[in-house]
Short mmCIF file of C-alpha atoms and ligand atoms in Angstrom, two decimals:
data_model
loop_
_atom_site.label_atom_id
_atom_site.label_comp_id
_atom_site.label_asym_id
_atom_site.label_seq_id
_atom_site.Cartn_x
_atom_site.Cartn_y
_atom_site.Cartn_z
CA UNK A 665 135.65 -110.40 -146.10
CA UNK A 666 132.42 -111.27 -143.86
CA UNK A 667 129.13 -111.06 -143.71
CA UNK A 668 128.60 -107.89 -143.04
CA UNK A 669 130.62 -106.43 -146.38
CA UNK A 670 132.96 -103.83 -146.08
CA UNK A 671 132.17 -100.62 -147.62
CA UNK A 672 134.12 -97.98 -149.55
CA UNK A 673 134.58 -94.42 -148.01
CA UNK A 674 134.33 -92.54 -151.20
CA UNK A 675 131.16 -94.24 -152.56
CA UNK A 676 129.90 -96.34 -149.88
CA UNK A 677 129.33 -99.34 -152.55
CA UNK A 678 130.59 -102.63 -151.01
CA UNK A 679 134.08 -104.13 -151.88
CA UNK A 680 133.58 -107.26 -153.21
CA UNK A 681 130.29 -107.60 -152.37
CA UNK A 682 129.91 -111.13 -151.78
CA UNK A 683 126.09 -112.02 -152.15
CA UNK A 684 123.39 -111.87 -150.27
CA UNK A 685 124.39 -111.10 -146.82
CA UNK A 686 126.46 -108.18 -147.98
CA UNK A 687 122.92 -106.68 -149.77
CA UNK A 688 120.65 -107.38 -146.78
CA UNK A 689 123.49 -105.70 -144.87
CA UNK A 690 122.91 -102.58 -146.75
CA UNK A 691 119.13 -102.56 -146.46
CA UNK A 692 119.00 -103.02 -142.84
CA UNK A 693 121.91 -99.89 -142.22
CA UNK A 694 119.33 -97.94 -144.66
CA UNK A 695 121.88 -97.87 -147.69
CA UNK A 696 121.23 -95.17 -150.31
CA UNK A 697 118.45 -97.44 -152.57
CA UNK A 698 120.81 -96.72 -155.23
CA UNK A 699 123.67 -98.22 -154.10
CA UNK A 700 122.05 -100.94 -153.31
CA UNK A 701 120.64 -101.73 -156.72
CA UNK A 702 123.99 -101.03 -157.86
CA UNK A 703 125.32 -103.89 -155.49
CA UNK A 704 122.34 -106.21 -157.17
CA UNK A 705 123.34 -105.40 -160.53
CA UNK A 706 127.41 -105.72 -159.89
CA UNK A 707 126.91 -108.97 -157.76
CA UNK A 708 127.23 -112.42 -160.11
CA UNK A 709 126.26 -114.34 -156.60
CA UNK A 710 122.69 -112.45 -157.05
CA UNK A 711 121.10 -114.75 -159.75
CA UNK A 712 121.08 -112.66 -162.49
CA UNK A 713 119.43 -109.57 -161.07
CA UNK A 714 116.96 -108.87 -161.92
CA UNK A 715 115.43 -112.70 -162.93
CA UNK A 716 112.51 -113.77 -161.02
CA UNK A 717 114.94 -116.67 -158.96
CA UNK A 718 116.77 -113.13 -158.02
CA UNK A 719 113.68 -110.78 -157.11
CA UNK A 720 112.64 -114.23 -154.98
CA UNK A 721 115.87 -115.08 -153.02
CA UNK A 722 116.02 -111.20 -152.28
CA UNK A 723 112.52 -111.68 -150.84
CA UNK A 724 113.89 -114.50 -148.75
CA UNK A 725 117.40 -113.05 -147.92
CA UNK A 726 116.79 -109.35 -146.76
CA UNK A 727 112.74 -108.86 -146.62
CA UNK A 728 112.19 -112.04 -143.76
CA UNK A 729 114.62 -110.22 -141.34
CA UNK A 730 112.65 -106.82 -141.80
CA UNK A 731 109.50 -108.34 -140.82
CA UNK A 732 110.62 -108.48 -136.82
CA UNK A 733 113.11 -105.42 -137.96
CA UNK A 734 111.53 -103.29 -140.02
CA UNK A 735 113.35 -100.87 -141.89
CA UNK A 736 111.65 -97.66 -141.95
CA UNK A 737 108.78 -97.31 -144.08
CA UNK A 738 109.73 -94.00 -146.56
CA UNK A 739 113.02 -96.05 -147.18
CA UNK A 740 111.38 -99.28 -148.00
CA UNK A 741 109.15 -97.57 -149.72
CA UNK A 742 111.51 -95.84 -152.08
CA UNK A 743 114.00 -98.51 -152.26
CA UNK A 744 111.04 -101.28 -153.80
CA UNK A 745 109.70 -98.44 -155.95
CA UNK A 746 113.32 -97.89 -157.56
CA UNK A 747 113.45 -101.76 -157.79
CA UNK A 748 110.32 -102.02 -159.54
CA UNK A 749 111.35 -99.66 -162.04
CA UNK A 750 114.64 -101.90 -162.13
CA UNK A 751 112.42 -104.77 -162.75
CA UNK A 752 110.50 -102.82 -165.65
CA UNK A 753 112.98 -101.41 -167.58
CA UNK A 754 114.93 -104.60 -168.02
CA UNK A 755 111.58 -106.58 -168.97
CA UNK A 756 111.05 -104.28 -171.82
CA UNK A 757 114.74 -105.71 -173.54
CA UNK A 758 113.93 -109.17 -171.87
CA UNK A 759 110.35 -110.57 -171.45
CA UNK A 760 111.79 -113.16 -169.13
CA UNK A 761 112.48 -110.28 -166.28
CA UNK A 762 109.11 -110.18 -165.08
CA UNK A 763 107.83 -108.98 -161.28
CA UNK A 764 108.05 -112.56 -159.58
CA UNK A 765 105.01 -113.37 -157.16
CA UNK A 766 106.66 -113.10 -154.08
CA UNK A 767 108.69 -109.63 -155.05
CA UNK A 768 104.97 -108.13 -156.12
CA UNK A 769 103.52 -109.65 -153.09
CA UNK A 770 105.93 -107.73 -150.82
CA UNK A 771 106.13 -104.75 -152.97
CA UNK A 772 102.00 -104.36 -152.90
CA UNK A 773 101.80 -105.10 -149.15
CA UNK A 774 104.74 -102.79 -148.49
CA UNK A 775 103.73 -100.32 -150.55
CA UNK A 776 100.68 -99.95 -149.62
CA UNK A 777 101.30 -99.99 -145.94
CA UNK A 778 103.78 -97.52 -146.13
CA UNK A 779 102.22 -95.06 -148.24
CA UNK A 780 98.54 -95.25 -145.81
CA UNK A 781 100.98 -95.03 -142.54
CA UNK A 782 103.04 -92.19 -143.93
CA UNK A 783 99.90 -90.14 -144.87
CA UNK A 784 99.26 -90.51 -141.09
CA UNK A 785 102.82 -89.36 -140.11
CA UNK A 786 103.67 -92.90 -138.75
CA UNK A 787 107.50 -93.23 -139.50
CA UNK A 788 108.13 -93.32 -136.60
CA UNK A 789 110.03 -96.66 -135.46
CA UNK A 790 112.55 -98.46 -137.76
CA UNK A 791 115.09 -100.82 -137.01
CA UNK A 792 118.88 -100.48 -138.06
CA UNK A 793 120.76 -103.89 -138.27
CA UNK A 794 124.60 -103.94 -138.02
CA UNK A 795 125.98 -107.24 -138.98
CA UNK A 796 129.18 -107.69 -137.43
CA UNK A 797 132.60 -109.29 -138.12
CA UNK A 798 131.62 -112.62 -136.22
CA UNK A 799 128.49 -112.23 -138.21
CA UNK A 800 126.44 -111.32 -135.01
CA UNK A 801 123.55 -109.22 -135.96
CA UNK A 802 123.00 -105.88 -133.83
CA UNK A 803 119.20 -104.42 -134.11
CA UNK A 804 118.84 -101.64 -132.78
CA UNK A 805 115.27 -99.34 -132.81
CA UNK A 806 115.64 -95.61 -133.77
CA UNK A 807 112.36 -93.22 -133.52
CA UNK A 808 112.80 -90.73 -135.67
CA UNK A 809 109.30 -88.60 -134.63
CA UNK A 810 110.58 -88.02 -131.07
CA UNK A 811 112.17 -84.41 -130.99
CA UNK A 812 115.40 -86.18 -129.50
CA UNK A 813 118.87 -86.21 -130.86
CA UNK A 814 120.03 -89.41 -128.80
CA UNK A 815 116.57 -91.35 -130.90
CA UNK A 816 118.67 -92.17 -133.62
CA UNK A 817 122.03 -93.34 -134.75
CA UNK A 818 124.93 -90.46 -135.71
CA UNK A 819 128.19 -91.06 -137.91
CA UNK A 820 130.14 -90.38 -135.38
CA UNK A 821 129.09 -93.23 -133.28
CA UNK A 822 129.23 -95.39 -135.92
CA UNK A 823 132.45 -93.91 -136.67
CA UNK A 824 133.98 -94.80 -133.25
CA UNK A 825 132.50 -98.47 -133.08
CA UNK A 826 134.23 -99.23 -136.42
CA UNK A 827 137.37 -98.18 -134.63
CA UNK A 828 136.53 -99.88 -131.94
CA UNK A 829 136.16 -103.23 -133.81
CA UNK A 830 139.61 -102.79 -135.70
CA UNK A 831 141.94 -105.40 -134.65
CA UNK A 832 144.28 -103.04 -133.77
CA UNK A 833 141.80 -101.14 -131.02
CA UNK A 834 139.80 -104.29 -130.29
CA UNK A 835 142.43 -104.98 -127.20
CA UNK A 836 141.61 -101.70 -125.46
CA UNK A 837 138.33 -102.51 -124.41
CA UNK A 838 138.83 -106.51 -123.50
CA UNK A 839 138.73 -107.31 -119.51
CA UNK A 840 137.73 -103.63 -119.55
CA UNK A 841 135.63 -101.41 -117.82
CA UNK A 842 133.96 -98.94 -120.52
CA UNK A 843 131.73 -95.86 -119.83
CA UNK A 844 129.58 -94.31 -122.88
CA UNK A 845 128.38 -90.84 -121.95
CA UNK A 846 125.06 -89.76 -124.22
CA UNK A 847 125.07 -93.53 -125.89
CA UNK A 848 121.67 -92.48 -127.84
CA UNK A 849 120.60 -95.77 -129.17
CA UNK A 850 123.59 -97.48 -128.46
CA UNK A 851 125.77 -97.78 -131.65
CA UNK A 852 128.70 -97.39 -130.38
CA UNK A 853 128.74 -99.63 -127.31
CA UNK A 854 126.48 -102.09 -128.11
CA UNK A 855 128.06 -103.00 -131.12
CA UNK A 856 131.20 -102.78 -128.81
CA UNK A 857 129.88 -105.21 -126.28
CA UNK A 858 128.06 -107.80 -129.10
CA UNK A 859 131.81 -108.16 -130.50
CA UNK A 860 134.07 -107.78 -127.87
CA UNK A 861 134.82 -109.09 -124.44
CA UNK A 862 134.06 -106.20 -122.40
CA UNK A 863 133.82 -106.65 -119.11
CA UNK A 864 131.07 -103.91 -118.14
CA UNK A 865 129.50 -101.24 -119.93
CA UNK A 866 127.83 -98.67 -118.61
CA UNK A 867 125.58 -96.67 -121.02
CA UNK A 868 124.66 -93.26 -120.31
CA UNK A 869 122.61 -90.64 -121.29
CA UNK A 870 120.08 -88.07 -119.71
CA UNK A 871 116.30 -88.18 -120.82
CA UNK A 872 114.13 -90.96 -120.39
CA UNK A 873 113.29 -91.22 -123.67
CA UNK A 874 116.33 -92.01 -124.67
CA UNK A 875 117.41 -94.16 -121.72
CA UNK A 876 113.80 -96.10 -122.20
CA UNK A 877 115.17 -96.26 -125.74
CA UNK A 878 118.36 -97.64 -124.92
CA UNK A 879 117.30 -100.08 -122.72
CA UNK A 880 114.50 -101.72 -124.79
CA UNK A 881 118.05 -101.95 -127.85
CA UNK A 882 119.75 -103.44 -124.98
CA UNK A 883 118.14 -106.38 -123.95
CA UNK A 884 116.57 -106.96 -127.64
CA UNK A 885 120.18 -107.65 -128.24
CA UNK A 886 120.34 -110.10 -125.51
CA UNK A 887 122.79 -108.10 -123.10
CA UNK A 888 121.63 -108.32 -119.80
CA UNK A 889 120.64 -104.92 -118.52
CA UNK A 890 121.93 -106.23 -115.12
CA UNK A 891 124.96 -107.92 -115.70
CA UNK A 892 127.38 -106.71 -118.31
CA UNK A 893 126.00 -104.07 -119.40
CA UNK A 894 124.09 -101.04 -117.46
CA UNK A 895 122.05 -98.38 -118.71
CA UNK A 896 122.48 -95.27 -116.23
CA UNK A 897 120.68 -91.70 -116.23
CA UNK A 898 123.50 -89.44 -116.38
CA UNK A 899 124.05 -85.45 -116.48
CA UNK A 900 126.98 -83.79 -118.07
CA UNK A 901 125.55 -80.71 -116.08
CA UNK A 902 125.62 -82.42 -112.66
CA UNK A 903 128.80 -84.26 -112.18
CA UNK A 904 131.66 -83.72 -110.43
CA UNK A 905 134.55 -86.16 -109.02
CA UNK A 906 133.18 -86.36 -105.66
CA UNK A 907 129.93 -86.72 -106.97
CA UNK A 908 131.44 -89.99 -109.17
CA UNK A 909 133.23 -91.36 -106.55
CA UNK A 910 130.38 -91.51 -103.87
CA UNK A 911 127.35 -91.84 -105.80
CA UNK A 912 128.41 -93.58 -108.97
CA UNK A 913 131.36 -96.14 -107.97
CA UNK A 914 130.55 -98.00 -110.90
CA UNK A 915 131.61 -94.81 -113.17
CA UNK A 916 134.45 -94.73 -110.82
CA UNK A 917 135.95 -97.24 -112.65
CA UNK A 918 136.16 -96.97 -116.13
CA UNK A 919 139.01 -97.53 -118.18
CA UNK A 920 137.89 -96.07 -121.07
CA UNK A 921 135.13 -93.54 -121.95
CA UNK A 922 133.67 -93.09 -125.38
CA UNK A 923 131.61 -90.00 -126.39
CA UNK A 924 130.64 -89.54 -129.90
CA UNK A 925 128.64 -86.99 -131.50
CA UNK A 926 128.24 -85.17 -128.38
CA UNK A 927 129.70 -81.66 -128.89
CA UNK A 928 126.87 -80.73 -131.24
CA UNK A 929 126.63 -77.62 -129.10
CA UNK A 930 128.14 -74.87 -128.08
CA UNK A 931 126.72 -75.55 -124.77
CA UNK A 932 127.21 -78.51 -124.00
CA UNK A 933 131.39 -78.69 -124.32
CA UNK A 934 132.22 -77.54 -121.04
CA UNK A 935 129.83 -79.96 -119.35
CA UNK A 936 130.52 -82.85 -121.38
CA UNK A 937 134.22 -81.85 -120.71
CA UNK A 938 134.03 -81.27 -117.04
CA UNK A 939 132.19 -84.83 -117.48
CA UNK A 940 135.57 -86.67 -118.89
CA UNK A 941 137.76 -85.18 -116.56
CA UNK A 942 135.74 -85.41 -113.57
CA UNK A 943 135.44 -89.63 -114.35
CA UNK A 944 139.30 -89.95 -115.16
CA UNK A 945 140.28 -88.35 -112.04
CA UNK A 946 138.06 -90.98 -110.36
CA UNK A 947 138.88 -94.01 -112.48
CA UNK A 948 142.68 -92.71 -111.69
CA UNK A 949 142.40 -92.43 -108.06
CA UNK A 950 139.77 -95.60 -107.38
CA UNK A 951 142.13 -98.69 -106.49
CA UNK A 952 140.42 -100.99 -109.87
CA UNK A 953 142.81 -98.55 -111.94
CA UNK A 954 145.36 -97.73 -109.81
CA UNK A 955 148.09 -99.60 -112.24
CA UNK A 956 146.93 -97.50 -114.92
CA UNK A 957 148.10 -94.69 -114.03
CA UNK A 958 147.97 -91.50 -116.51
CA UNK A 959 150.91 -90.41 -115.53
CA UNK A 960 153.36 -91.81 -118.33
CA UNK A 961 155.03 -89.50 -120.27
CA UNK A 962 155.38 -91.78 -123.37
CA UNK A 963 152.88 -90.04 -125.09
CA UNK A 964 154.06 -86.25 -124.26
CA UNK A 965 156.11 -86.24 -126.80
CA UNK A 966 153.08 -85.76 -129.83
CA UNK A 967 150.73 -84.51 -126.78
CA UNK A 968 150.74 -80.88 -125.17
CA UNK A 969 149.26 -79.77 -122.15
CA UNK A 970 146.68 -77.58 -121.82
CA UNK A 971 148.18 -74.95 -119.46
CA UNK A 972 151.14 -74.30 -121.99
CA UNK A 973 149.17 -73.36 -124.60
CA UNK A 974 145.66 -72.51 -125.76
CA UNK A 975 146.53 -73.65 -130.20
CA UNK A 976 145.25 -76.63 -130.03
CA UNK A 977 148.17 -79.65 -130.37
CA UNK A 978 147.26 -81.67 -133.35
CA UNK A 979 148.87 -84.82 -134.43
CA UNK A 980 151.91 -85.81 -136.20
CA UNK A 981 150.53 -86.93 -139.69
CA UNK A 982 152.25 -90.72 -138.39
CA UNK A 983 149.71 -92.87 -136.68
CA UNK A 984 150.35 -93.52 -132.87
CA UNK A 985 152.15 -96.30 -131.84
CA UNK A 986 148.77 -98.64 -130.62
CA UNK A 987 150.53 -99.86 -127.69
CA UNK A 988 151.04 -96.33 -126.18
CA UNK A 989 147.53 -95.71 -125.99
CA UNK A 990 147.09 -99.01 -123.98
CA UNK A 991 149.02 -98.70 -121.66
CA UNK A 992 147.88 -95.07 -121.01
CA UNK A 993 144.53 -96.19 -119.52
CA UNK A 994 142.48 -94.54 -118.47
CA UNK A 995 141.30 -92.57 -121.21
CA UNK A 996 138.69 -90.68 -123.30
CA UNK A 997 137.93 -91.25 -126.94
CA UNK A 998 135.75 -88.53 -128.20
CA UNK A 999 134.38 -88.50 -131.78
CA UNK A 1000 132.89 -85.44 -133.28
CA UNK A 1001 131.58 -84.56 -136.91
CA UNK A 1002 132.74 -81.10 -137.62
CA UNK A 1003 129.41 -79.34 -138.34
CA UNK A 1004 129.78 -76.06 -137.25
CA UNK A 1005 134.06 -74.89 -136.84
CA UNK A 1006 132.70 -72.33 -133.98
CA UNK A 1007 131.53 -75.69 -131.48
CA UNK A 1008 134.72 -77.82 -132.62
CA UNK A 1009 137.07 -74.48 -131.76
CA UNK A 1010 134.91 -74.16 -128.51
CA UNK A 1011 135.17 -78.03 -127.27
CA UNK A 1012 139.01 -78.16 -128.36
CA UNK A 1013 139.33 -74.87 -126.54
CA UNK A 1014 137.58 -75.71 -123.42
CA UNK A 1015 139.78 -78.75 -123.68
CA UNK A 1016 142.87 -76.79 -123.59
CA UNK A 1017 142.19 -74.36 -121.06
CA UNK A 1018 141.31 -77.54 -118.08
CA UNK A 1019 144.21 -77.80 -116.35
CA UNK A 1020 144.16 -81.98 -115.34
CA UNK A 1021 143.75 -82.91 -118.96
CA UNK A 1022 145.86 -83.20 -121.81
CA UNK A 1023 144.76 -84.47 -125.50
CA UNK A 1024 145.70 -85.21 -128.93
CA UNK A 1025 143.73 -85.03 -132.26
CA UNK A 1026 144.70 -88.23 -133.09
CA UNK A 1027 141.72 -88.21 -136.46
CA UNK A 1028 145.08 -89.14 -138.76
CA UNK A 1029 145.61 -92.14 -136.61
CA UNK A 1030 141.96 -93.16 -136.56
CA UNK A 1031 141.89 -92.93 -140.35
CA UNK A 1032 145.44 -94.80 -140.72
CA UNK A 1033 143.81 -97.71 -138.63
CA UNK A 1034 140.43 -97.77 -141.10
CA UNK A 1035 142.14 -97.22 -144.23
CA UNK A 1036 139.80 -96.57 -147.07
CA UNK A 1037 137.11 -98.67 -146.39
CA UNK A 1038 134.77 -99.00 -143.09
CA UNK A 1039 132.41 -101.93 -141.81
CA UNK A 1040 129.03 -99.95 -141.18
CA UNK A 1041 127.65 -97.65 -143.66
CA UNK A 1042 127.87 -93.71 -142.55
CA UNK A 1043 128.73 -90.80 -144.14
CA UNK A 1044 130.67 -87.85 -143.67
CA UNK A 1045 133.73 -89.64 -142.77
CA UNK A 1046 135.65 -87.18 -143.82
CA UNK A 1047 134.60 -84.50 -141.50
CA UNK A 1048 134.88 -86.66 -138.08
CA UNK A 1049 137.41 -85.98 -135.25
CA UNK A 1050 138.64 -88.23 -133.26
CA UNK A 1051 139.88 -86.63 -129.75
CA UNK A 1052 141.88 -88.78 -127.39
CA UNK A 1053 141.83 -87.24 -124.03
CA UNK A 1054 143.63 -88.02 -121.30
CA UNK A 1055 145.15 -86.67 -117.13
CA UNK A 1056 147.95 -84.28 -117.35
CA UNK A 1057 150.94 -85.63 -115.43
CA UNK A 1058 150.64 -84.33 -112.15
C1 SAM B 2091 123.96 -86.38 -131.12
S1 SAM B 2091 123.50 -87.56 -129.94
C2 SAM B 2091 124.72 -88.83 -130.15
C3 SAM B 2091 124.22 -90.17 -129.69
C4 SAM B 2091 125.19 -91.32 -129.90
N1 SAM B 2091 126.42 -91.11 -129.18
C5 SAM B 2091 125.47 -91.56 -131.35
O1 SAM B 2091 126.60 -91.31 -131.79
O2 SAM B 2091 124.58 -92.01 -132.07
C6 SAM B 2091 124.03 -86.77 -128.41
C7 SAM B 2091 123.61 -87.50 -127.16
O3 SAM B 2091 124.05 -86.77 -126.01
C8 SAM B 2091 122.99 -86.78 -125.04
N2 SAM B 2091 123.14 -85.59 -124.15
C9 SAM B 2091 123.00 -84.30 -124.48
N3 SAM B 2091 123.17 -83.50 -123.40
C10 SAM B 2091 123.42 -84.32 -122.35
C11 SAM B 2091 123.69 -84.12 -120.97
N4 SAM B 2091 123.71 -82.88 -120.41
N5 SAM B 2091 123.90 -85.19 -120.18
C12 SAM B 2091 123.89 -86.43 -120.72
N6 SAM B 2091 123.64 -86.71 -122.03
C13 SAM B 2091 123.39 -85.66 -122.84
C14 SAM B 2091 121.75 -86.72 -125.91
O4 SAM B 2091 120.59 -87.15 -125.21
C15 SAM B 2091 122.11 -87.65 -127.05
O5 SAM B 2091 121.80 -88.98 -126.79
#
């Protein structure tokens, strides 16, 4: 158990919730306001919620970080409201369980701020905080007026950097090269590169918004823009290998690309797939990879490839062996929530008709690996693919 609690798939509540740091945890990640008052209530490490020593230590323990991070201002909003009426009802059985001065302080200032700034349409910025296993907090800024899918965080992402994190992943990405393509704010590989000892990571994504975005959550995390990791404008719609391996040699050398949440459309699967082949063939052929070559056939046996048929291979319901996947560098690790079935058929189609690539649903794996609980709170768990993709032997 750390910090940063451990949450339960089905209802999201923490697993033995272990005091403060796992409630702040679910205020910052914008936890349902219920469940969070139902993590005061169960928590006996809470003082008695909802006693004034209580109300004050929550004050101290998850309102003080949102004053550099605020959370946004409808949630904070609602969530003090509902802990209010928390507050209320239990002083009418127990005169002792009064508002205390510093949880009526912050719920009139709050309140009052929120409500004037959301009759002006101002919830715009807010601040997600990811508390990770080494207890590292990860604040990144979502703005949720902008018009722009990559301004805020999706479950996928989230999805794929709790993977990530699992000790049995965390060794792909060590020493490694990693490429994100349409990184959004960056919860999937800055939380990556916070935890783990990446060696670069280049975040990418295509309008400035979102790359101004991205930057501003990468150095507010204290990851050099320059150094380890990069922020790069890239689009699915104009790359090609040569165009990798002459203009971008830093792409040219991935080991591993992520992607999550990105085949939201129809129209973008070909591009975003002509994307992950284009960068394997150059990682493949660029001399930092060469001794990870794609061309092992231990995985063939669960994998098909795409010119022998166009049904989609899915996975055997046993996870794969870890080590295979390793050693089968370079790869792609796609995540997708299954919104609409006609843009999963079309990506896993488009998949299966390019030639160079082979893949494997390996969602039963992922799932294996998380069991039933997950470190970040987001929902629809249930309906996220994971898609490893990978070169065709030659
Ligand atoms: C749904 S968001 C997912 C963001 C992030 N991966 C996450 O999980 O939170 C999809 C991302 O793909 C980016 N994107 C869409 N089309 C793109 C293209 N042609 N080239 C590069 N990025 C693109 C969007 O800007 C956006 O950031």
């Amino acid at each position: 158990m750390y910090a940063g609690g451990v949450y339960c798939v089905a209802s999201m509540s923490t697993l033995s919730c272990s005091g403060w740091s796992d409630i702040a945890s679910l205020v910052w990640q914008h936890a349902k306001a219920e469940v969070v008052l139902e993590a005061l209530r169960g928590n006996k490490d809470t003082l008695g919620w909802p006693s004034e020593d209580a109300q004050d230590a929550m004050v101290r323990e998850v309102f003080e970080h949102t004053k550099d991070f605020p959370v946004s201002l409808r949630y904070l909003k609602h969530l003090l409201k509902l802990l209010r009426h928390d507050i209320e009802s239990s002083s009418s059985q127990d005169a002792s369980a009064t508002m205390s001065d510093a949880f009526c302080e912050l719920y009139i200032s709050s309140v009052t701020a929120a409500t004037k700034s959301l009759e002006e349409d101002g919830d715009d910025e807010a601040f997600f905080t990811y508390v990770l296993p080494s207890q590292e907090k990860v604040a990144l800024r979502v703005q949720r007026a902008h018009n722009q899918v990559g301004l805020r965080a999706w479950e996928a992402g989230l999805f794929l950097a709790d993977l990530s994190l699992s000790p049995s992943l965390s060794s792909l990405f060590a020493g490694r090269c990693v490429v994100e393509l349409g990184a959004g704010v960056g919860c999937t590989g800055l939380l990556l590169a916070k935890e783990l000892p990446v060696e670069k990571l280049v975040l990418t994504d295509l309008p400035q918004e979102v790359l101004d975005n991205l930057e501003h959550n990468v150095r507010l995390n204290g990851l050099d823009t320059n150094g380890q990791v990069i922020v790069k404008q890239l689009d699915w719609k104009a790359v090609d290998t040569e165009f990798v391996t002459e203009q971008e040699p830093l792409l040219a050398r991935a080991d591993v690309i992520l992607a999550a949440d990105c085949t939201y459309s129809v129209d973008c699967c070909f591009s975003l797939v002509n994307t992950i082949e284009s960068l394997l063939v150059a990682s493949t052929s660029s001399s930092s990879s060469s001794s990870s070559s794609s061309t092992s056939s231990s995985a063939s046996s669960s994998s098909s490839s795409s010119t022998t048929t166009t049904t989609p291979p899915t996975s055997s319901s046993s996870p794969l062996p870890l080590p295979e996947l390793i050693q089968n560098t370079p790869l792609a690790l796609v995540a997708s929530t299954l919104r609409n079935q006609e843009t999963m058929d079309t990506f896993k189609h488009t998949l299966s008709t390019n030639t160079r690539l082979r893949w494997n649903d390996v969602t039963a794996w992922a799932n294996e690996v998380l069991g039933e609980t997950q470190k970040f709170v987001y929902s629809n768990r249930s309906n996220i693919r994971l898609f490893l993709v990978q070169l065709a032997p030659p």
